[in-house]
Coordinates of C-alpha atoms and ligand atoms in Angstrom, one line a residue:
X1 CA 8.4 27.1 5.1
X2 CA 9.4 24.0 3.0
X3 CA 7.8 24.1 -0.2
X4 CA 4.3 22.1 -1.0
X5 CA 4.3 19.3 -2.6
X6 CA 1.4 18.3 -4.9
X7 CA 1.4 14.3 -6.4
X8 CA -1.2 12.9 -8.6
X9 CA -1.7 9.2 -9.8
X10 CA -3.7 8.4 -13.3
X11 CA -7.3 8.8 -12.7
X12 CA -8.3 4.8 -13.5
X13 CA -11.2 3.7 -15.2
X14 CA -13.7 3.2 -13.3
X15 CA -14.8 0.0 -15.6
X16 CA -11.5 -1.5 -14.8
X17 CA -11.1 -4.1 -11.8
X18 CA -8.5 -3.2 -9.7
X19 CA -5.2 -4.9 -9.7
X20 CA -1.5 -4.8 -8.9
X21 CA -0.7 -2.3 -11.5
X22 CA -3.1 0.6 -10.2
X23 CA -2.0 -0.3 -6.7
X24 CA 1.3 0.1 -7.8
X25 CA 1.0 4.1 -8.7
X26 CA -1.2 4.6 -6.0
X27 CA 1.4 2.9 -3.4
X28 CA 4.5 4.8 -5.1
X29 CA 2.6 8.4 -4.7
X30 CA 1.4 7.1 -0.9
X31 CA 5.0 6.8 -0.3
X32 CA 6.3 9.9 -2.0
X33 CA 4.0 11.9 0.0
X34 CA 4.4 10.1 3.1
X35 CA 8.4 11.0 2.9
X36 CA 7.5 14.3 2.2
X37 CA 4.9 14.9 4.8
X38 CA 7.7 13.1 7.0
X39 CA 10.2 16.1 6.3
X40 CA 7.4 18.3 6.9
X41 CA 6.7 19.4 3.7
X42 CA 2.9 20.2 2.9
X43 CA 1.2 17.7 0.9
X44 CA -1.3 17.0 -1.3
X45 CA -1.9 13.8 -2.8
X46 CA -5.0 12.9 -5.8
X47 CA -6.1 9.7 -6.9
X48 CA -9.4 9.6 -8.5
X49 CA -11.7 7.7 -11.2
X50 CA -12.5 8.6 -14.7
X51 CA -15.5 8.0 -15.8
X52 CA -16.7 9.1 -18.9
X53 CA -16.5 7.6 -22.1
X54 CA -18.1 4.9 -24.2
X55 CA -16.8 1.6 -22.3
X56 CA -18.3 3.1 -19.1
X57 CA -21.5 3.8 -21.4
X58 CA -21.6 0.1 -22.9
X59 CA -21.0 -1.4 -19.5
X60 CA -24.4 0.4 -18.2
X61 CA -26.6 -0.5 -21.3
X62 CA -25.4 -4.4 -21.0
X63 CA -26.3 -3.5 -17.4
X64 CA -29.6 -1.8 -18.2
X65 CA -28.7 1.1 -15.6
X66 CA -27.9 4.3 -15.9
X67 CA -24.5 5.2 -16.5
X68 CA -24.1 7.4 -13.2
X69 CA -25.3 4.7 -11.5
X70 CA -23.2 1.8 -12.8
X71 CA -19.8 4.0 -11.9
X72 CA -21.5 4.5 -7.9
X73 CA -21.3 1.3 -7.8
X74 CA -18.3 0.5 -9.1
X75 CA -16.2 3.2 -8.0
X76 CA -16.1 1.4 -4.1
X77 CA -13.6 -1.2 -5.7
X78 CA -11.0 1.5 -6.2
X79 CA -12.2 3.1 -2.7
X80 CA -11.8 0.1 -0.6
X81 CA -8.4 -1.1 -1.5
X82 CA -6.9 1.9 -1.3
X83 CA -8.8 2.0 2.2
X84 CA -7.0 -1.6 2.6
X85 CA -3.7 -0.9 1.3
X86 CA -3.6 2.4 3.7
X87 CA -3.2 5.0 0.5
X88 CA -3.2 8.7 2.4
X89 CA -4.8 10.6 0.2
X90 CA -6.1 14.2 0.6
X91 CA -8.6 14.2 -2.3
X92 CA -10.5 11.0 -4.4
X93 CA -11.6 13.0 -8.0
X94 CA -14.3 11.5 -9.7
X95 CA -14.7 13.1 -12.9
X96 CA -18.8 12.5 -13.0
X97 CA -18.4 15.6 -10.0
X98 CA -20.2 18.7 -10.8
X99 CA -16.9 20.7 -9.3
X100 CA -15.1 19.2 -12.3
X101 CA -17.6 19.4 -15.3
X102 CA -17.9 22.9 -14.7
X103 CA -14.3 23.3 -14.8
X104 CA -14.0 21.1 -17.7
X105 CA -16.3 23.4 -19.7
X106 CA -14.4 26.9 -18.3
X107 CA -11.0 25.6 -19.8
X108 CA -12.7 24.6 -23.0
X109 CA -14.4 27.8 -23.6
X110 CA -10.9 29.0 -22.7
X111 CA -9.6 27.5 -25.3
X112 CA -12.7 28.3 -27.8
X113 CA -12.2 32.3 -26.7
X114 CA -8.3 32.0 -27.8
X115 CA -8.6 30.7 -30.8
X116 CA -7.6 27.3 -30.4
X117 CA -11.2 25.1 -31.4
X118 CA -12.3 24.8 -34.8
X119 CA -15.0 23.0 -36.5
X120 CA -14.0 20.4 -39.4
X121 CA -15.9 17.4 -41.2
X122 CA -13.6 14.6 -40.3
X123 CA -13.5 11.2 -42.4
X124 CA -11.1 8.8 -41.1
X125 CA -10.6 5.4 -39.5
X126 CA -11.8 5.4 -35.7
X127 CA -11.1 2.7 -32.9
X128 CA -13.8 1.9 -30.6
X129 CA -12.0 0.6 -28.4
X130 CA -9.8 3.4 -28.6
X131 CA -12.2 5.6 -28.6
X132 CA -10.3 7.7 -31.2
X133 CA -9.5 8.2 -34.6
X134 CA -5.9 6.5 -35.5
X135 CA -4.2 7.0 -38.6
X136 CA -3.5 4.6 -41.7
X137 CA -0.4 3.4 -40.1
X138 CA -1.8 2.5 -36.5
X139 CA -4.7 1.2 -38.4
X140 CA -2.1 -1.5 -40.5
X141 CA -0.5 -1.9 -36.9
X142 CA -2.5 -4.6 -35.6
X143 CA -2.7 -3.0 -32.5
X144 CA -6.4 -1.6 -32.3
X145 CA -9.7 -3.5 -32.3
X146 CA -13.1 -2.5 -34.0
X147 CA -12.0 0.1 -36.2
X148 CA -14.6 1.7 -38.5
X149 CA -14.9 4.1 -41.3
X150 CA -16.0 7.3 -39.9
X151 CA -17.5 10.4 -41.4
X152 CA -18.5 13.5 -38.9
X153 CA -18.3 17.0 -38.2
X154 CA -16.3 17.5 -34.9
X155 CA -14.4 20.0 -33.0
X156 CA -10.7 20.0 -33.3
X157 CA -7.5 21.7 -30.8
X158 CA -5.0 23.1 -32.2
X159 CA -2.7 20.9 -30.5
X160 CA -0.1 21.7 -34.0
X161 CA 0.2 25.2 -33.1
X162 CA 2.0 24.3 -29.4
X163 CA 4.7 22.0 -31.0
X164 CA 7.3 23.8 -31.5
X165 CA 6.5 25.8 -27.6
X166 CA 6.2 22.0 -26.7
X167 CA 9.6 21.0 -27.3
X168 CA 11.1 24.2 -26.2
X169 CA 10.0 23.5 -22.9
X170 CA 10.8 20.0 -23.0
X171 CA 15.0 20.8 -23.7
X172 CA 15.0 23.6 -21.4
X173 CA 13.5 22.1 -18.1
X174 CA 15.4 18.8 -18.1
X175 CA 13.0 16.8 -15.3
X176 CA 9.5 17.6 -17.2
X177 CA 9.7 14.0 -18.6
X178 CA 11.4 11.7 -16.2
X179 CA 13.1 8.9 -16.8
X180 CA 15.5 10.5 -19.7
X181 CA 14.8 7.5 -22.0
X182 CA 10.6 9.1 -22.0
X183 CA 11.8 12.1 -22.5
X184 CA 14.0 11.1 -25.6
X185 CA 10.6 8.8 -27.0
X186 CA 8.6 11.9 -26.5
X187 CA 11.4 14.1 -28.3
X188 CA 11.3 11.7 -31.2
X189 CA 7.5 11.9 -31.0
X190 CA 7.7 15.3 -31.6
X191 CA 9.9 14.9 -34.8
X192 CA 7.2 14.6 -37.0
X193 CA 4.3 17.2 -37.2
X194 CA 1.8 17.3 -34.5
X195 CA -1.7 16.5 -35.5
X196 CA -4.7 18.5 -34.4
X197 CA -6.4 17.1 -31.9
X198 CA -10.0 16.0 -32.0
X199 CA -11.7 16.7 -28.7
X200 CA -15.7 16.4 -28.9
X201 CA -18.1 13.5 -29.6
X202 CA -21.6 13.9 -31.0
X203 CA -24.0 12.8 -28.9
X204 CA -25.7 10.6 -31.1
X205 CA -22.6 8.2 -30.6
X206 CA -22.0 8.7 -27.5
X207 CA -23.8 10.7 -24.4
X208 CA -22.0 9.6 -21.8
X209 CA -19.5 13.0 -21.4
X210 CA -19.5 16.9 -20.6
X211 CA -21.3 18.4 -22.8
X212 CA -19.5 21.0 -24.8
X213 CA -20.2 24.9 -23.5
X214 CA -20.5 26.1 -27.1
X215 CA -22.3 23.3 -29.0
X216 CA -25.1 20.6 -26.6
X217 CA -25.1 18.5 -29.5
X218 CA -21.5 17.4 -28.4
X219 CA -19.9 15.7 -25.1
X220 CA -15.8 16.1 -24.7
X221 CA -13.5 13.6 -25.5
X222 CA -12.7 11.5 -22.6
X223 CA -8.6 12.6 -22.3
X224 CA -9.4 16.4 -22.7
X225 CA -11.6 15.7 -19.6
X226 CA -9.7 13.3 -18.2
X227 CA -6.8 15.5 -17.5
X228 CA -8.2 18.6 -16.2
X229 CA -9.0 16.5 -13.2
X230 CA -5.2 17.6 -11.7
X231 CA -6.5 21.1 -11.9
X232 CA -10.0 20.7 -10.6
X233 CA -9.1 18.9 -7.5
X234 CA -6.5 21.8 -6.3
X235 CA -9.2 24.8 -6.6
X236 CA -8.8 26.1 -10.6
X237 CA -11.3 28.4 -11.1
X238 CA -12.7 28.1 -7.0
X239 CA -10.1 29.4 -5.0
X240 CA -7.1 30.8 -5.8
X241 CA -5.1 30.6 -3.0
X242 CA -5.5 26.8 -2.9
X243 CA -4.0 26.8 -6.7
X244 CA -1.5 29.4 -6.1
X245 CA -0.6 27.2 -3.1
X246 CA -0.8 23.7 -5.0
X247 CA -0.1 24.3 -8.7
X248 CA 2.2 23.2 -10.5
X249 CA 1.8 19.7 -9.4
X250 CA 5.3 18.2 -8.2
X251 CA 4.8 15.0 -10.3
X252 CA 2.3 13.7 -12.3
X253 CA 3.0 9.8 -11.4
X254 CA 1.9 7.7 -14.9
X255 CA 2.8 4.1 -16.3
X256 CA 4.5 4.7 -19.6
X257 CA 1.2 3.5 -21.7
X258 CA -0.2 6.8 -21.1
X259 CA 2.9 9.2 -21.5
X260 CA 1.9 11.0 -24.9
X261 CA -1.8 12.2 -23.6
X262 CA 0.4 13.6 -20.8
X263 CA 3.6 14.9 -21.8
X264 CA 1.5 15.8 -25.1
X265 CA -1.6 16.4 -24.7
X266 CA -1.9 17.9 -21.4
X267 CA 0.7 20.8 -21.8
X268 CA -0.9 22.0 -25.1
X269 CA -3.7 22.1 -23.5
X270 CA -2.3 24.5 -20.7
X271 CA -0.3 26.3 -22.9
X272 CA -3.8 27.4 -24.7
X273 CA -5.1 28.0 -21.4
X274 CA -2.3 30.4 -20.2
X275 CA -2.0 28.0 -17.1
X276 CA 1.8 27.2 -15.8
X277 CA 2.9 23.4 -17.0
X278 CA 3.3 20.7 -13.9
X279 CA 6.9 20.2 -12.6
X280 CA 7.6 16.8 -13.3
X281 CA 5.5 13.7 -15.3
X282 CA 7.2 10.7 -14.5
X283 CA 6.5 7.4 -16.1
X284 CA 7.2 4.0 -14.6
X285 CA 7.1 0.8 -16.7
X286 CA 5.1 -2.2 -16.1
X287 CA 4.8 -4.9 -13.8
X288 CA 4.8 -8.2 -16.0
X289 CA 3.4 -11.8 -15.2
X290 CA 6.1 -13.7 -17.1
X291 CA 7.2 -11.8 -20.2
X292 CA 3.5 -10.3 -20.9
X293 CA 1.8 -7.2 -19.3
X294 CA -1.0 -8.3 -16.6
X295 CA -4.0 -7.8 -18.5
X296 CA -7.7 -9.4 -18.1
X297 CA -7.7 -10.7 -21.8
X298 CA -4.7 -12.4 -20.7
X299 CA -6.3 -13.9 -17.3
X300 CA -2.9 -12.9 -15.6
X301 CA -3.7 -10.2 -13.2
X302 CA -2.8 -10.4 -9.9
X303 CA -5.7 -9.5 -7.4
X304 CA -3.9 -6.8 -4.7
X305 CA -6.5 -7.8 -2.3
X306 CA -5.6 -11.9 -2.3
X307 CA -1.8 -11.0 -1.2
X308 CA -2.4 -8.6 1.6
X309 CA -5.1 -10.9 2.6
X310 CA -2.2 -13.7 2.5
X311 CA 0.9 -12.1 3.3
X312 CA -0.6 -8.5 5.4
X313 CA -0.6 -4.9 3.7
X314 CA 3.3 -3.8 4.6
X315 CA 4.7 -6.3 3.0
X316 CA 3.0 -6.2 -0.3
X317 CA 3.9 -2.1 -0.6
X318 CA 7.5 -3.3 0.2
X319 CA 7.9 -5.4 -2.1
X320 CA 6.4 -3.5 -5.2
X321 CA 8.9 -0.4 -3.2
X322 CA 12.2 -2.3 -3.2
X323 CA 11.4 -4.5 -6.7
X324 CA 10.9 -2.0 -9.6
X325 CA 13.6 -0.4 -10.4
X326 CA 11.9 2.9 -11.8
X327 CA 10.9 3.6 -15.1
X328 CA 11.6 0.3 -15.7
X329 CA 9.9 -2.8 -16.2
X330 CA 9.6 -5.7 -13.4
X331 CA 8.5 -9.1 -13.5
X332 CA 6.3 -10.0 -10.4
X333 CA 6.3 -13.6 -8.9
X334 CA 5.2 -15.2 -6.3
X335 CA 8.7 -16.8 -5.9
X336 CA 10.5 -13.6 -5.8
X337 CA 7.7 -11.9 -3.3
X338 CA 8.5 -14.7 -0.8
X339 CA 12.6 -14.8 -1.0
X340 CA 11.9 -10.9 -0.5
X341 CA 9.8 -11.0 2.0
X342 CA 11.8 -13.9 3.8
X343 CA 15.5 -12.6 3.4
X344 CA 15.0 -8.9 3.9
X345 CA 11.8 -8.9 6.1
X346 CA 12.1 -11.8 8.4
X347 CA 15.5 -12.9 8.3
X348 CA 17.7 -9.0 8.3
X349 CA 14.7 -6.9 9.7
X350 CA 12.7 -9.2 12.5
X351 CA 15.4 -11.1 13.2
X352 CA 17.5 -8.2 14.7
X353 CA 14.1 -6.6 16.2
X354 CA 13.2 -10.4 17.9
X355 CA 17.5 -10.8 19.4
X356 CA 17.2 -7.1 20.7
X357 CA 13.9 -7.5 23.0
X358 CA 14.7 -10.9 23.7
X359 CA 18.1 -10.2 25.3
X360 CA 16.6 -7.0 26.8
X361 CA 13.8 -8.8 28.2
X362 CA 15.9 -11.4 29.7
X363 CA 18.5 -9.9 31.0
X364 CA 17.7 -6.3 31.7
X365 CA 13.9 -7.0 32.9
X366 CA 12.8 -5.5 29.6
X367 CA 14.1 -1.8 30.3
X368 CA 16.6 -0.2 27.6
X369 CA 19.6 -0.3 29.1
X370 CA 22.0 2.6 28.9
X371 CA 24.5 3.8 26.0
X372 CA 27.3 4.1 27.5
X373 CA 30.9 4.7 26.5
X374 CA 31.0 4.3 22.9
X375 CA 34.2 2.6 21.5
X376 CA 35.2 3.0 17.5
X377 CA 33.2 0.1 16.7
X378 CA 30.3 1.5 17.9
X379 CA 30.8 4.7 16.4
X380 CA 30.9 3.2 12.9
X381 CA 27.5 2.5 13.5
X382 CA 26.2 5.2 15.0
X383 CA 27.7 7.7 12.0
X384 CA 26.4 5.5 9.4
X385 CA 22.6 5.9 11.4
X386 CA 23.1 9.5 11.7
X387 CA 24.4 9.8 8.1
X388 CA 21.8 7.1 6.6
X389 CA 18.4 9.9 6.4
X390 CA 20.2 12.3 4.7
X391 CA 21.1 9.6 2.1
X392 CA 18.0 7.9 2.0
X393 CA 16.4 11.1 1.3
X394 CA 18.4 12.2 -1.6
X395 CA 17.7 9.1 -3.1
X396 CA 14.1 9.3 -3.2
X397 CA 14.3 12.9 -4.4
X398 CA 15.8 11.2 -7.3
X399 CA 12.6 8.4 -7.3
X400 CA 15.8 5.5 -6.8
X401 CA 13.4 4.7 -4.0
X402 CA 15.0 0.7 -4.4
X403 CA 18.2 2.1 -3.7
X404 CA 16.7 4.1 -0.4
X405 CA 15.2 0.5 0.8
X406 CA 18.9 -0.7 0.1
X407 CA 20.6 1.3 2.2
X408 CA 18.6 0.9 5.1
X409 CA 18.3 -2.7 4.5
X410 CA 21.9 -2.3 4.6
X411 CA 22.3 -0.8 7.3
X412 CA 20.2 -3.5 9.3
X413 CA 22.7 -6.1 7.8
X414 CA 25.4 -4.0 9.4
X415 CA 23.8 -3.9 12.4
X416 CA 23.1 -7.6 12.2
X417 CA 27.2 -8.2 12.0
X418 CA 27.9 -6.1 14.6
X419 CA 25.9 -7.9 17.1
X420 CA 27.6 -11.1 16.2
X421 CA 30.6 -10.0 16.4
X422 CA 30.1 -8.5 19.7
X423 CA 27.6 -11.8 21.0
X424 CA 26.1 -9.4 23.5
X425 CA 24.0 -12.9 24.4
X426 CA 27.3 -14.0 26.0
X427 CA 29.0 -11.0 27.1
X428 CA 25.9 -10.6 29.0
X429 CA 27.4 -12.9 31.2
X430 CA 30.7 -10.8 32.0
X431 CA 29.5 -7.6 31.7
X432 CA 26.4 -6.7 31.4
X433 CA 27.2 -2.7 31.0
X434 CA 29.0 -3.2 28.0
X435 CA 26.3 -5.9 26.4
X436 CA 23.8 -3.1 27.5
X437 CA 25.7 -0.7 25.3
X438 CA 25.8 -2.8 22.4
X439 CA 21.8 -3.6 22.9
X440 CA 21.3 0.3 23.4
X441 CA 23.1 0.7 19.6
X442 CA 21.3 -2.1 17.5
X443 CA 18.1 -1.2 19.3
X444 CA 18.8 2.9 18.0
X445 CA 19.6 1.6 14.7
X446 CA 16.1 -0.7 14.7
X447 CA 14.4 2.3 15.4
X448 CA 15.9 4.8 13.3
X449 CA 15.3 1.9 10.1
X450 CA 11.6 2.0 11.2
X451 CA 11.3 5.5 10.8
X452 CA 12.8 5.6 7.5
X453 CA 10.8 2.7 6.5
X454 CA 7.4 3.8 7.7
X455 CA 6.8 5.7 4.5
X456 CA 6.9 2.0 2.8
X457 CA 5.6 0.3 5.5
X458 CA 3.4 2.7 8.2
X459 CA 1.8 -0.1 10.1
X460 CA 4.8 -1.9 11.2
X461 CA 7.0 0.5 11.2
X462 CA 4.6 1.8 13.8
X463 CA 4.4 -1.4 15.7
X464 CA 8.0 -1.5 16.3
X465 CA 8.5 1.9 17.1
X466 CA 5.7 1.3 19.8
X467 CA 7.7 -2.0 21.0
X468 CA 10.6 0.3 21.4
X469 CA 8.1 2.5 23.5
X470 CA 9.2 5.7 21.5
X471 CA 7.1 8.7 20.3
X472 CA 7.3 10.7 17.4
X473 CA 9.8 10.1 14.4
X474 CA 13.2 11.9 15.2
X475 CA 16.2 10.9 12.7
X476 CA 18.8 12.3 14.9
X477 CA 21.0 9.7 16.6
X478 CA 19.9 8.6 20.8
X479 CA 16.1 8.9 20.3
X480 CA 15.6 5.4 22.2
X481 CA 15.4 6.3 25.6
X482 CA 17.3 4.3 28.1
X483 CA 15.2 3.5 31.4
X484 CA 12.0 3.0 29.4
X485 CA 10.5 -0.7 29.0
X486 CA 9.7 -2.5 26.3
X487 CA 6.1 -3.3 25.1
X488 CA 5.4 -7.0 24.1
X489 CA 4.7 -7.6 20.6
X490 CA 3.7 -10.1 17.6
X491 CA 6.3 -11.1 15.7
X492 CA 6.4 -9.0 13.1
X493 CA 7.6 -10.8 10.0
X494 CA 6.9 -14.7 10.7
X495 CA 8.4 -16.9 8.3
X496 CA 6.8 -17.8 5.0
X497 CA 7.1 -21.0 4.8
Ligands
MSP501 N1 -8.1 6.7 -17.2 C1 -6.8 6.7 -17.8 C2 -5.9 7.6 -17.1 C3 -6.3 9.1 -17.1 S1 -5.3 10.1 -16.2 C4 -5.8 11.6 -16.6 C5 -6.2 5.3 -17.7 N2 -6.7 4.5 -16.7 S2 -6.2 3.0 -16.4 O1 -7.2 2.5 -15.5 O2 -6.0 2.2 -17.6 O3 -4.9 3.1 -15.6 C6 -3.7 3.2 -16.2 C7 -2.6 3.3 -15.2 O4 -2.6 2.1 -14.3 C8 -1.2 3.2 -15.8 O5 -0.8 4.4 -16.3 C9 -0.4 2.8 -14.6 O6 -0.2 3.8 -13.8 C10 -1.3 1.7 -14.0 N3 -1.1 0.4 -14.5 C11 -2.0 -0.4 -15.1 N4 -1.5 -1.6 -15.4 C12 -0.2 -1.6 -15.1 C13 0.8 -2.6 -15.0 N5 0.7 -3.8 -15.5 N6 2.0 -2.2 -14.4 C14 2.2 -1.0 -13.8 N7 1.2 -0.1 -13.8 C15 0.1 -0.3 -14.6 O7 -5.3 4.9 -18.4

């Protein structure tokens, strides 16, 4: 039995209209667990809304609804594209679920029983739009809107008392913060000393929250909340076989503006619950329109749903795939999408896929024709295909998952060559066993690329392996079967013109 393999994305805001950054980390977890699933791992994938809070609160008073029923009815946004972008999830966490306030409150009267809450009159700057208290320095920043003068009695972790435990875990399990360059920010983070952390809200602010187990004149911050959602949604505190089974996640997928509530936060917060840390949190960077982040003050957000109604689902999730190089940032255009889409899509991948069933079609009355003798040539190709999954595996164990779309675009570029060189479209005409041979190869190495690519892209990847009249996925070399016939099909990648 291979071992399971848990992914979660950032529970977004429910507020928050979806764009081309969220469908980014939902798309890059889809993909992970589809490769995994693929090498028949078991998998469990999360995505989910959070929903408590005081913007979700505001929202519904400028609204005049209630606040459970403002995020009903905006939760189907998030729901329907990942519906449209074909996102495979196994769970959809709203944190406004009774299964999760219930767990909320166990793990914070966890964390009362050891020790680790303590009352304190707090005076200190607070952002609202934070919804935090932020210290002199981030006050002078710039960087934080509405900030007030606050003075309250709240409930405080003692997130201080974990620092040392913190770091300790971070130097000896090298992969808990991924890329390297987080790891070293979070490192230097951890240089100074750790505040406490305040985790309750009276409810005279704000109402909209789980209300504390030892005190109903309080709700929970939104983070301490927030986070417990990767524990709720894999059976903490239900059933412990499905944890047992499930936890530690595998990787906590996150975009680098929300690293320190997770590689900070959230493990203090398990250490003081006696519950074993996740495996991995890896943060990517940001897409950019231009040299800015997308943001709505900004009015340069991409809408997901206005490309895959222009250019089809696939291709979008291939091109946010292949473009970001991970944990970096990436600049999105609608230039680059198109010379992407153009050179890789419909010129190296259709192109191939549209010479192969044409010449079958024509010449062979649409059935696969036989391999044959295979001469060193043909061999080249046929160990690079049989080499190329192991390859393109490794890589995406090591999230280079633009390197994995490389090699197999590669490897269609290869393939590509090797029919001009050989002009089967003219060698046809002298021998038409050998040009079978040489249609048998490219049309193997079509279908083993769709197969590797059907993580990225599942619906045409599909398409062409049901052109090629093949079932299942096999990566091992001579899975086309000669004798069977072709199925007609669309063109797959048409020109943008
Ligand atoms: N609700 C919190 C997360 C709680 S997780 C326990 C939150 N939500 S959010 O709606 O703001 O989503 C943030 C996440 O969306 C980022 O971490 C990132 O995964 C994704 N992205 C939002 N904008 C992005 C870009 N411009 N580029 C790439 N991803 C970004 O924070």
């Amino acid at each position: 039995m291979r071992k399971p393999f848990y992914v979660t994305t950032p529970i977004y805001y429910v507020n928050d209209k979806p764009h081309i950054g969220h469908a980014y980390t939902t798309i890059l977890a889809d993909v992970l667990a589809r490769f995994k699933r693929d090498l028949e791992h078991d998998t469990f994938f999360l995505t989910g809304l959070d929903e408590h809070g005081q913007k979700v609160q505001e929202a519904a008073e400028k609204r005049d609804i209630d606040p459970q029923k403002h995020c009903d009815e905006m939760a189907p946004r998030f729901t329907r594209l990942w519906k449209r972008l074909h996102i495979s999830n196994d769970d959809f966490i709203r944190t406004t679920e009774m299964r999760h306030k219930k767990i909320v409150q166990l793990i914070l009267q966890r964390v009362m029983d050891n020790g680790d809450i303590y009352e304190a009159e707090y005076e200190g700057l607070y952002s609202v739009s934070e919804e935090r208290f932020i210290t002199e320095k981030e006050a002078e920043s710039g960087e934080f809107r509405d900030i007030k003068k606050l003075k309250e009695k709240n409930y405080f972790f003692k997130m201080g008392k974990y620092q040392q435990r913190l770091i300790d875990h971070i130097k000896s399990n090298p992969k808990f913060i991924q890329p390297e360059h987080r790891k070293n920010e979070i490192l230097g983070f951890l240089r100074k000393p750790l505040n406490d952390l305040c985790i309750s809200r009276p409810k005279s602010r704000l109402n909209w929250g789980i209300e504390l187990p030892f005190d109903n004149e309080y709700v929970t911050y939104v983070w301490f909340d927030a986070l417990i959602n990767y524990i709720t949604a894999v059976g903490f505190g239900l059933s412990d076989n499905k944890f047992e089974k499930w936890w530690p996640a595998s990787y906590h997928l996150i975009g680098k503006d929300i690293l320190t509530t997770h590689a900070v936060y959230w493990p203090t917060m398990l250490f003081s619950a006696g519950i074993p840390l996740p495996l991995s949190i890896f943060a990517h960077g940001w897409w950019l329109m231009g040299d800015s982040k997308m943001s709505k003050s900004l009015g340069n957000v991409i809408n997901p749903m206005d490309l895959i109604d222009d250019y089809g689902v696939d291709p979008v999730r291939y091109y946010l795939m292949r473009e970001m190089v991970l944990g970096h940032d990436s600049n999105f255009t609608m230039e680059s999408f198109i010379q992407r889409y153009n050179s890789d899509l419909a010129n190296d991948f259709g192109n191939l896929l549209s010479r192969v069933t044409t010449l079958i079609k024509k010449n062979y009355d649409g059935v696969i024709p036989e391999p044959g003798e295979l001469n060193d040539l043909d061999l080249v190709i046929k160990e690079k295909g049989i080499a190329l999954s192991k390859l393109v595996y490794g890589l995406v164990d090591e999230m280079r998952l633009n390197d994995a779309i490389e090699e197999i675009m590669q490897f269609i570029r290869m393939v590509n060559k090797y029919m001009e060189e050989n002009a089967p479209w003219k060698l046809v005409k002298e021998d038409k066993v050998a040009a079978g041979k040489i249609l048998y190869i490219a049309g193997e190495a079509l279908r083993l690329g769709a197969v590797l690519l059907s993580p990225i892209m599942p619906n045409r990847s599909a398409t062409l392996l049901n052109t090629l009249n093949v079932q299942g996925k096999s990566l091992s070399w001579g899975g086309l079967e000669p004798g069977r016939r072709l199925k007609d099909h669309e063109p797959l990648f048409p020109r943008i013109k």
